[in-house]
Short mmCIF file of C-alpha atoms and ligand atoms in Angstrom, two decimals:
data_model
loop_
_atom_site.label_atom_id
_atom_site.label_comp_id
_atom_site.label_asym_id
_atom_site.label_seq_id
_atom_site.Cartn_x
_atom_site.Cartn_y
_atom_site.Cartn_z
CA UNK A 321 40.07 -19.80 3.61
CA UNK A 322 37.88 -21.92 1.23
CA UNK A 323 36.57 -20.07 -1.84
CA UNK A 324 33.04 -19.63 -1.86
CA UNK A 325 30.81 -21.77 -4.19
CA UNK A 326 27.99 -20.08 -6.19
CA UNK A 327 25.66 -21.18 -3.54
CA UNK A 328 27.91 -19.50 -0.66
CA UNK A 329 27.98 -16.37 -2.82
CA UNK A 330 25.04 -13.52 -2.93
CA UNK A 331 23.43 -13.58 -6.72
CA UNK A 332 23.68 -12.04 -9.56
CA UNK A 333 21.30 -11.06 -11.96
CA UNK A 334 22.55 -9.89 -15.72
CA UNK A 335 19.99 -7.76 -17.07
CA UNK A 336 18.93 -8.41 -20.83
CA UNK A 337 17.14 -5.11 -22.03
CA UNK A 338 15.31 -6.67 -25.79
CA UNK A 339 14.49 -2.84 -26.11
CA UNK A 340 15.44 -0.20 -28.65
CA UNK A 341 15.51 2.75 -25.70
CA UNK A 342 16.84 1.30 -22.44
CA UNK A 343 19.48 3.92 -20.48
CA UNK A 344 22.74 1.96 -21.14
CA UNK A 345 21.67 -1.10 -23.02
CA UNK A 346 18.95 0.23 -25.40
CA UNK A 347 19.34 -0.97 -29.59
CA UNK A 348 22.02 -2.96 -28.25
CA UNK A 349 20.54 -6.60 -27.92
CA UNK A 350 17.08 -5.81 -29.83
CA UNK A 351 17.50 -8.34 -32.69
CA UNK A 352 16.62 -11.80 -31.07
CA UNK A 353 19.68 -13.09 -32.10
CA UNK A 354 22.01 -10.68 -30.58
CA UNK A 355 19.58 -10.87 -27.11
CA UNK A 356 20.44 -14.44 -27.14
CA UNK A 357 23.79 -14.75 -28.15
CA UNK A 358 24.20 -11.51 -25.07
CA UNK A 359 22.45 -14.52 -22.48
CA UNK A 360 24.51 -16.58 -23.43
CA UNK A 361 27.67 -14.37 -22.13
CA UNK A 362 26.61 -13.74 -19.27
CA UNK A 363 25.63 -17.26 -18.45
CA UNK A 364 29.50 -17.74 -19.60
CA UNK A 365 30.63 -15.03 -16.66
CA UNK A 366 28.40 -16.48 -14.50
CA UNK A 367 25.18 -14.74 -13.78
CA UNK A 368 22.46 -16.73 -11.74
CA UNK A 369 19.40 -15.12 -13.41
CA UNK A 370 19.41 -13.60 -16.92
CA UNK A 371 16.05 -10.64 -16.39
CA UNK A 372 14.58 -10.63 -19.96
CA UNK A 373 12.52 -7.28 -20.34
CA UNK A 374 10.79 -5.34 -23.05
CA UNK A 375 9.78 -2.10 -22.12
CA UNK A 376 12.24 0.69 -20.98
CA UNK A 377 11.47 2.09 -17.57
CA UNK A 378 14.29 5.11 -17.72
CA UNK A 379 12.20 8.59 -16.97
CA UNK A 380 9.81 9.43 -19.92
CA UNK A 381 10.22 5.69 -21.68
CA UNK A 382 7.17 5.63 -24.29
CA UNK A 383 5.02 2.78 -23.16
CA UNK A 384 5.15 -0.16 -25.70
CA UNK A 385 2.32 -2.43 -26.22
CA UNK A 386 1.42 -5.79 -24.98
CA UNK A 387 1.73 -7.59 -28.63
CA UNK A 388 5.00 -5.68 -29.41
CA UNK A 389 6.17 -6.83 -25.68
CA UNK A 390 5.41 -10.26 -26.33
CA UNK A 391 7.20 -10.11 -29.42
CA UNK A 392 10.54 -8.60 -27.88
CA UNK A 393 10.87 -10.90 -24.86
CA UNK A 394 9.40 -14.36 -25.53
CA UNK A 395 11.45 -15.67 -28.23
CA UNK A 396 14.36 -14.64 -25.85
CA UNK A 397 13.03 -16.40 -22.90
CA UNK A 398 12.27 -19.47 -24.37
CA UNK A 399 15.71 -19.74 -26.00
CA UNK A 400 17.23 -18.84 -22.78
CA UNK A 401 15.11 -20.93 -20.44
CA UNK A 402 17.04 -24.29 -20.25
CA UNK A 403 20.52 -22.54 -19.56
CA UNK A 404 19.92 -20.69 -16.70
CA UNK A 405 16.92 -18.97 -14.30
CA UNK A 406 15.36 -16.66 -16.15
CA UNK A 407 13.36 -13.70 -15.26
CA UNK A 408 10.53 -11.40 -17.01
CA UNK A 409 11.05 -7.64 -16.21
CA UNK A 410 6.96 -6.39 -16.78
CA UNK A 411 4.43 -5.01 -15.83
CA UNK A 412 2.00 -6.37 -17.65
CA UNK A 413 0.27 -9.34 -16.82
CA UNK A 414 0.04 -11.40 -19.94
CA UNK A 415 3.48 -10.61 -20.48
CA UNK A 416 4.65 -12.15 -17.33
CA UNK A 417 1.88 -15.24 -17.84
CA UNK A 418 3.31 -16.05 -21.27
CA UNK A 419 6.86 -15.79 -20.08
CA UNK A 420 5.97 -18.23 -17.44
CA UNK A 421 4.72 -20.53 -19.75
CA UNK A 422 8.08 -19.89 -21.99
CA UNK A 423 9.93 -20.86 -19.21
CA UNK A 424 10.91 -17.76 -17.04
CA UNK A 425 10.30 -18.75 -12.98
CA UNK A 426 10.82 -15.31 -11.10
CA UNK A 427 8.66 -12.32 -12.01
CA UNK A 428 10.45 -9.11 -11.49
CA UNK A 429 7.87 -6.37 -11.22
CA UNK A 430 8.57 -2.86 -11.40
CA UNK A 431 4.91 -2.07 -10.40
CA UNK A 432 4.51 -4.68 -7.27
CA UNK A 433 1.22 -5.51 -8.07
CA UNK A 434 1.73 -8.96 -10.12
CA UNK A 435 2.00 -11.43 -7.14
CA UNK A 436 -1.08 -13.18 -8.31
CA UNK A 437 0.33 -14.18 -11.11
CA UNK A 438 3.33 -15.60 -9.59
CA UNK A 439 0.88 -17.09 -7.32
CA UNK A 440 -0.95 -18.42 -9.86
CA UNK A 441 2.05 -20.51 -11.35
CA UNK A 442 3.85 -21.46 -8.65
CA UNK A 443 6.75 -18.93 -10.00
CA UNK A 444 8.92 -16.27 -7.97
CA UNK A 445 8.24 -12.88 -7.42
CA UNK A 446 10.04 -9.65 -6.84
CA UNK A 447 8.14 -6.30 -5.79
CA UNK A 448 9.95 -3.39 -6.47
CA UNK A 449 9.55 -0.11 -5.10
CA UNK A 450 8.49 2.95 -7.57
CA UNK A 451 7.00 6.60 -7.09
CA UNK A 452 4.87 7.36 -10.34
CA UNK A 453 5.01 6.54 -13.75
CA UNK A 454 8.04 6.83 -16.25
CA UNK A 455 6.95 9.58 -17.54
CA UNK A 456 6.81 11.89 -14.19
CA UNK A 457 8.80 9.83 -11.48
CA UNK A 458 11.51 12.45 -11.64
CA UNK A 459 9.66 15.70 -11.31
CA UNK A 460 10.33 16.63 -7.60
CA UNK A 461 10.04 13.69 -5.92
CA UNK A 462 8.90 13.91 -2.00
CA UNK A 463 8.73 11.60 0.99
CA UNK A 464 8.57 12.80 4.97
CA UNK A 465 10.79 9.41 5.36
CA UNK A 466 11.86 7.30 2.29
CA UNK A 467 13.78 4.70 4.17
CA UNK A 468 9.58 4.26 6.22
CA UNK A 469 7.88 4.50 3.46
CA UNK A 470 9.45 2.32 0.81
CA UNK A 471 9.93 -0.54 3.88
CA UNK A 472 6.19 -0.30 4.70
CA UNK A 473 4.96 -0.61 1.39
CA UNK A 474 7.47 -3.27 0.37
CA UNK A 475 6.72 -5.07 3.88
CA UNK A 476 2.50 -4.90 3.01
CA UNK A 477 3.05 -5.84 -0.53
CA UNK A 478 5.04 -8.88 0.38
CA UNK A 479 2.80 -10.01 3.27
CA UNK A 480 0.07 -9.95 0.49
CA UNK A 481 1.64 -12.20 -1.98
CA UNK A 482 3.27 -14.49 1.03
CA UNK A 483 -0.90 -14.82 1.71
CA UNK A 484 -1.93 -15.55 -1.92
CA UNK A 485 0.52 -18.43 -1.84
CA UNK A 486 3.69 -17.14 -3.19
CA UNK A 487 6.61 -18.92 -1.89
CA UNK A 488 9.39 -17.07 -3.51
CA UNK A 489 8.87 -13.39 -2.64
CA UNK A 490 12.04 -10.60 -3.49
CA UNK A 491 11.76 -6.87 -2.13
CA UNK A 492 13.72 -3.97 -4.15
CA UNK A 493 13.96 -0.20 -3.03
CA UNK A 494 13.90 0.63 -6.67
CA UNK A 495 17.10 2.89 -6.55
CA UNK A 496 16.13 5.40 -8.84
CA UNK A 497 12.93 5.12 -9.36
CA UNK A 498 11.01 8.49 -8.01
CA UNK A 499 13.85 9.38 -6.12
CA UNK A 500 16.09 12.18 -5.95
CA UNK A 501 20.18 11.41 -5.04
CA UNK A 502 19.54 12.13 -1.22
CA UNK A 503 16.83 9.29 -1.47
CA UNK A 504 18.64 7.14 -3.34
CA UNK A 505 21.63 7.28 -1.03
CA UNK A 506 19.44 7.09 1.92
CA UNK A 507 18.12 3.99 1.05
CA UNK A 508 21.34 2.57 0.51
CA UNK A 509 22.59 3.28 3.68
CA UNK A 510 19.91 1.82 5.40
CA UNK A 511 19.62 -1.38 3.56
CA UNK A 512 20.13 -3.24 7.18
CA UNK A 513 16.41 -2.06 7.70
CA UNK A 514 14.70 -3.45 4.20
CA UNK A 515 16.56 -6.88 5.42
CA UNK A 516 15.07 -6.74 8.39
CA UNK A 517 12.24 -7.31 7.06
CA UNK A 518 12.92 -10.76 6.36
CA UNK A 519 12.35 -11.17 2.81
CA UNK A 520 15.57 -11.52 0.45
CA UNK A 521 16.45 -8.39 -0.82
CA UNK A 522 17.02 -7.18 -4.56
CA UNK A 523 19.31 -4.35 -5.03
CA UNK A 524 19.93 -2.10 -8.97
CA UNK A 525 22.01 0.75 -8.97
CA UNK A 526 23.66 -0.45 -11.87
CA UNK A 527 25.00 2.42 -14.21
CA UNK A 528 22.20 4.47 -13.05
CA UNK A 529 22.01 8.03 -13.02
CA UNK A 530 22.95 9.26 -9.80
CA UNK A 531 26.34 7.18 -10.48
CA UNK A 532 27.29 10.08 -13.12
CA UNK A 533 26.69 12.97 -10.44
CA UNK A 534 28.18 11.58 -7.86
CA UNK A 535 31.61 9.72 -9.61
CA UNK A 536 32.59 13.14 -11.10
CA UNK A 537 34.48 15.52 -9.10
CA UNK A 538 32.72 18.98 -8.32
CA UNK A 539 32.13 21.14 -11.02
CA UNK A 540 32.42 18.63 -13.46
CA UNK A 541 30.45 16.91 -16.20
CA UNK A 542 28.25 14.01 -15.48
CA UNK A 543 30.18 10.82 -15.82
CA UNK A 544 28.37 8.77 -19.30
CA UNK A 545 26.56 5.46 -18.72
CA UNK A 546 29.79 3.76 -20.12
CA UNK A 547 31.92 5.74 -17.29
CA UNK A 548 29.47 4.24 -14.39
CA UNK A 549 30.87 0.57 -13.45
CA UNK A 550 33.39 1.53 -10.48
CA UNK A 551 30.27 3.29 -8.94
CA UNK A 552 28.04 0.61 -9.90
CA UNK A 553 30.67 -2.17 -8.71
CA UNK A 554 31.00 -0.04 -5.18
CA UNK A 555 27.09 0.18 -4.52
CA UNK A 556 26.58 -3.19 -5.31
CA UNK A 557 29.64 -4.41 -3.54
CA UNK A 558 28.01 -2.31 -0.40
CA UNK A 559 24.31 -3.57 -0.90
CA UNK A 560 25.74 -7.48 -1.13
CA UNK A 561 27.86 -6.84 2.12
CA UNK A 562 25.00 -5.11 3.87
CA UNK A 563 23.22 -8.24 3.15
CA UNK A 564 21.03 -8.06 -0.55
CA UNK A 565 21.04 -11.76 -1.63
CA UNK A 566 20.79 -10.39 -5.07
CA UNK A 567 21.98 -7.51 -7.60
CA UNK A 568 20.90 -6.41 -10.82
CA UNK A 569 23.41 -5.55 -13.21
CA UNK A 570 24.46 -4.89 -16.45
CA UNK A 571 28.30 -5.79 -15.66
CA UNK A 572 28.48 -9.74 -15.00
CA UNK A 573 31.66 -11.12 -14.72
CA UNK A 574 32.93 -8.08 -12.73
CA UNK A 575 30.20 -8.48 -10.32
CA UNK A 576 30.30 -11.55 -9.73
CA UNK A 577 33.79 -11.07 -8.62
CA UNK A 578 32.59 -8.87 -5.90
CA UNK A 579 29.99 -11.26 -4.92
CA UNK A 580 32.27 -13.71 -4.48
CA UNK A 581 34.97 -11.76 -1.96
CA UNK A 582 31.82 -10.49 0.00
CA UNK A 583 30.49 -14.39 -0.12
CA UNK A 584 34.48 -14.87 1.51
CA UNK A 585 33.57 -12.20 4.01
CA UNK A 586 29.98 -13.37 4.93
CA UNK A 587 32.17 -16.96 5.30
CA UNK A 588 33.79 -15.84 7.76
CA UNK A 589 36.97 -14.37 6.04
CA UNK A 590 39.02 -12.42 8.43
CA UNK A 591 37.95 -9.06 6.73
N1 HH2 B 1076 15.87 -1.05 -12.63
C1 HH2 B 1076 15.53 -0.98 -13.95
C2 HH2 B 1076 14.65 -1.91 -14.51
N2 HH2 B 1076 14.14 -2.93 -13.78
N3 HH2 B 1076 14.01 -4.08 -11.71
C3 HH2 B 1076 14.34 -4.19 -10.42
N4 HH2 B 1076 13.86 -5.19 -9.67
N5 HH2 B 1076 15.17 -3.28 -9.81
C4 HH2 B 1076 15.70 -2.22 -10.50
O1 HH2 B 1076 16.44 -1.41 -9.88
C5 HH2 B 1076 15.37 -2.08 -11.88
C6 HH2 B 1076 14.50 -3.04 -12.46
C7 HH2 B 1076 16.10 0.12 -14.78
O2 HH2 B 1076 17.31 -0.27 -15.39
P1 HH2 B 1076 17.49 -0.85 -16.88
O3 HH2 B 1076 16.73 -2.12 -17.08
O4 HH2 B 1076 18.94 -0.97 -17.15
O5 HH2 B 1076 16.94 0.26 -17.84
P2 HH2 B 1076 15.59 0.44 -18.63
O6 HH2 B 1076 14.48 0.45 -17.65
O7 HH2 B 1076 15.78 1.77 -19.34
O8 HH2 B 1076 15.43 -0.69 -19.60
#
């Protein structure tokens, strides 16, 4: 059985949160230096794409201005940028636009409304799913069909920016983002349909909430965000084998791992 190159492997994407309030991450890489020095590891176990971003998107993040954004993420990207593919984690426009000219060639957007800009430059783009802002995405959240709706929207979204020009275009359920466990999970199991679609897919559960309900035993306390990699390792072990050709994590070198005995499966790997 020949071992799967990086190219023969689904990808993986190391996020960098340059934020003081991120879930798992936040404080932890907000000096430049540590942000970079943080790249550099994961380049080191092997990510494809280092995701710069600047502006917390957990439920009830404050929102942080453009000029403090810029501030966070650019020196980071532009340090980064000859290493590896780096991406820009905004919604904001001019934050994705300078980040581009820093550099960063995929835009991964939270909001899925920044294909023109990827357009524009001749960059990659990735349109994620959400329901609501930050600060209310949690409260309640309701669909007649989530697996329908988040595919149609995602579907109409990327048929838009494949017509404005952009060559590169990602889709991403946005696990957790306006959606309750049952949603979450729902989505997951039917990743077959979002890859149907036809574009590649983008899949982050990493260390994400409904990790700590569901890896503790009944009764018990959620599990921490530092208790969430073998749930984050199985869900993204399951989206790369039901065919995402990219995850979003916070755990590199383990990941990559994965990728690579699902990349030996996808070969043709008698498993
Ligand atoms: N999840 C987060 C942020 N950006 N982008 C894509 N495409 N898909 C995701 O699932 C996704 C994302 C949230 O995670 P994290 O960056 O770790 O936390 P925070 O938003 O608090 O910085």
């Amino acid at each position: 059985m020949p071992i799967p190159t990086d190219e023969q492997r689904p990808l993986v994407m190391g996020i960098l949160n340059v934020t003081p309030d991120s879930f798992s991450d936040g404080g932890q890489w907000f000096e430049r230096d540590e942000a970079v020095r943080r790249g550099h590891q994961m380049i080191a176990e092997g990510a494809d794409v280092v995701d710069v971003g600047g502006e917390s998107t957990r439920p009830a993040a404050a929102p942080v201005p453009e000029d403090e954004e810029l501030a966070r993420v650019i020196p980071v990207v532009e340090a980064l940028a000859g290493h590896v593919r780096v991406s820009i984690d905004t919604t904001k426009e001019a934050v994705a636009e300078a980040a581009i000219v820093a550099g960063a060639t995929l835009v991964n957007d939270v909001s899925a409304s920044l294909w023109a800009v990827a357009a524009r430059h001749g960059v990659g783009w990735v349109a994620m799913h959400r329901r609501g802002s930050p600060a209310t995405m949690q409260h309640d959240p309701h669909y007649d069909d989530v697996v329908a709706e988040v595919t149609s929207l995602l579907s109409d979204r990327a048929s838009r920016a494949t017509s404005a020009g952009v060559e590169e275009v990602w889709i991403d359920p946005g696990i957790g983002f306006g959606k309750s466990l049952d949603h979450n999970l729902s989505l997951l199991g039917a990743l077959g349909d979002l890859v149907d679609v036809g574009y590649p897919v983008l899949v982050g559960t990493s260390r994400k909430s409904f990790l700590g309900t569901l890896g503790s035993g009944p009764g018990q306390e959620r599990l921490a965000v530092d208790e969430r990699l073998p749930g984050s390792l199985a869900t993204a072990t399951w989206a790369m084998a039901q065919g995402a050709g990219m995850v979003r994590v916070h755990d590199v070198a383990a990941t990559v791992q994965a990728a690579r005995l699902v990349g030996a499966g996808q070969m043709g790997a008698p498993w």
